[in-house]
Every structure is written in C-alpha cells, then in structure tokens.
Coordinates of C-alpha atoms in Angstrom, one line a residue:
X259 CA 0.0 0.0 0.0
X260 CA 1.3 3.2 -1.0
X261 CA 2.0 6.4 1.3
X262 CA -0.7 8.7 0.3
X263 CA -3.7 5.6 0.3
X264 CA -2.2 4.4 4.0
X265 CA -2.6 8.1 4.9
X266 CA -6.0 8.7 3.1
X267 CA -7.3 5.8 5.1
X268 CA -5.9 7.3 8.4
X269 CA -7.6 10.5 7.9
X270 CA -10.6 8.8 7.0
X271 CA -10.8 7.0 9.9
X272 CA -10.1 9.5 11.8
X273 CA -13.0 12.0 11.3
X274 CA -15.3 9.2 11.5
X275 CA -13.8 8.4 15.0
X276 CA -14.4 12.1 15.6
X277 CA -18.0 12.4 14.3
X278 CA -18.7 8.9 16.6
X279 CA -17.2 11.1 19.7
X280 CA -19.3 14.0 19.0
X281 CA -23.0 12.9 19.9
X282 CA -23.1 11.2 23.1
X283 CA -26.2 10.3 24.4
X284 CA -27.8 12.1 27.8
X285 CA -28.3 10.4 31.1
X286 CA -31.6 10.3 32.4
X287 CA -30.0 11.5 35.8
X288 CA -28.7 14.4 33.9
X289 CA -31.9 15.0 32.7
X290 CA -34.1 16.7 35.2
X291 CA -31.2 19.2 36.0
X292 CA -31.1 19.7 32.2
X293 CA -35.2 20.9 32.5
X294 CA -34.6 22.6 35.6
X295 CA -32.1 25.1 34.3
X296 CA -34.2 25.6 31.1
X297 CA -31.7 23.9 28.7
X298 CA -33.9 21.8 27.4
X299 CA -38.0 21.2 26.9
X300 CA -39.5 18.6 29.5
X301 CA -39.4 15.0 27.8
X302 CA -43.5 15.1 27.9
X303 CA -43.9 18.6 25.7
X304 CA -41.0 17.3 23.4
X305 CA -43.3 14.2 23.3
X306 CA -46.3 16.3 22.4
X307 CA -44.2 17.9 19.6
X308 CA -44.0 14.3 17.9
X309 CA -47.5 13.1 18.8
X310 CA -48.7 16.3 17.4
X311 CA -47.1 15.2 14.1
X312 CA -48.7 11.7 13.8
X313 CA -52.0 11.8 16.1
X314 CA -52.7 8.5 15.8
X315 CA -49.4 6.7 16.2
X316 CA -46.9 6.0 19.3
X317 CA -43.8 6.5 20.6
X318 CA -42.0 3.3 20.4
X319 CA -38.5 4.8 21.6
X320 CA -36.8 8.4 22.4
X321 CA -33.2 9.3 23.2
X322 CA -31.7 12.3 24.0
X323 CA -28.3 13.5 22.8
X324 CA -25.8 15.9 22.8
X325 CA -24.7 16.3 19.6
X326 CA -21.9 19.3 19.0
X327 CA -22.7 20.8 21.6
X328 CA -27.1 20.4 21.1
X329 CA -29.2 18.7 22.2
X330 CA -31.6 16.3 20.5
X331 CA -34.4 14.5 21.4
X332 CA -34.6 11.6 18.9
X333 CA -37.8 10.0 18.2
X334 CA -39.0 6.8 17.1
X335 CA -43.2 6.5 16.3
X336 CA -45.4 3.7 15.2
X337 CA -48.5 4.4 13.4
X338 CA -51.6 1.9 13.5
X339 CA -50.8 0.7 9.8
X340 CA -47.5 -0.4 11.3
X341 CA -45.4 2.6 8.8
X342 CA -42.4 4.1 11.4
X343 CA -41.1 7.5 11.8
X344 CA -38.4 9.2 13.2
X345 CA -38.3 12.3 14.4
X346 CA -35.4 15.1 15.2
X347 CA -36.1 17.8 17.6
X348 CA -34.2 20.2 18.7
X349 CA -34.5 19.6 23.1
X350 CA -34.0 23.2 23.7
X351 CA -37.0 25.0 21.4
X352 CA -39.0 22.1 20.3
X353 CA -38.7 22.4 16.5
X354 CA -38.4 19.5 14.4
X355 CA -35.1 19.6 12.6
X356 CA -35.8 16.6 10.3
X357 CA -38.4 13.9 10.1
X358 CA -38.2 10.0 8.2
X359 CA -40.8 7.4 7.3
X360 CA -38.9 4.2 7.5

C-alpha cells in the first residue's frame, strides 16, 4: 500500500472516529437538571411535539443527545398501519429539525 492511500485511510478513519465522539447520548440523571435550568424542553412537551405530528401513532423509543454541543431529542413512532417515523427535535426550542418514514 502506498504512502498517500495508507494516509487517506488514516484520515478517513479518523474524522469518523471524531463524528462517533461528537453525539453522546444524555443520562436520564442528567436530565431533570437539564429541564430545571431551562436547557432543554420537559421529555413530555418534546413528546407532544411528535405526537402532534402523527396523532394516531406512538412513541416506540426516544433518546436524547448531545450532539456538537445540542441537544436532540430523537424520536421513534409507530403508526396503527405499522409505517415508522423518526423524528429530530431540537430539546431546547422544540422544533423539528428533520423527520423520516422508515
């Protein structure tokens, strides 16, 4: 293997490393503090925000993560013809920030 591909591959590897470190997810012990101080949006409204979006489903999963620096409220929805969605909210304001059918 030459110089440059060993080193392409190295730097490669190496920003994806980064990008992993860069969204960790939230403990729920940090997460009252986090509501208390006003950082974030209580788990229920953020809820609402979702179940707002698709009435009729649930929420099958949520996580909430730090991501750069934000933090997201991820979550996952089950409608009752089985199609999923996930949902990206920003924890601090409540606005959705992206939104896929799987």
């Amino acid at each position: 293997m030459t110089l440059t591909k060993t080193t392409l591959i190295a730097a490669v590897l190496g920003v994806a490393s980064v990008g992993a470190v860069q969204a960790d997810d939230v403990p729920r012990s940090k997460i009252d503090s986090l509501v208390k101080d006003g950082t974030i949006q209580s788990l229920d409204k953020l809820d609402k925000v979702a179940l707002d979006r698709h009435p009729d489903a649930e929420i099958t999963d949520t996580e909430l993560e730090n991501e750069y620096g934000r933090y997201l409220y991820q979550v996952e929805l089950r409608n009752p013809q089985g199609v999923e969605w996930d949902l990206d909210i920003d924890a601090s304001n409540g606005d959705v920030l992206g939104e896929e059918k799987d």
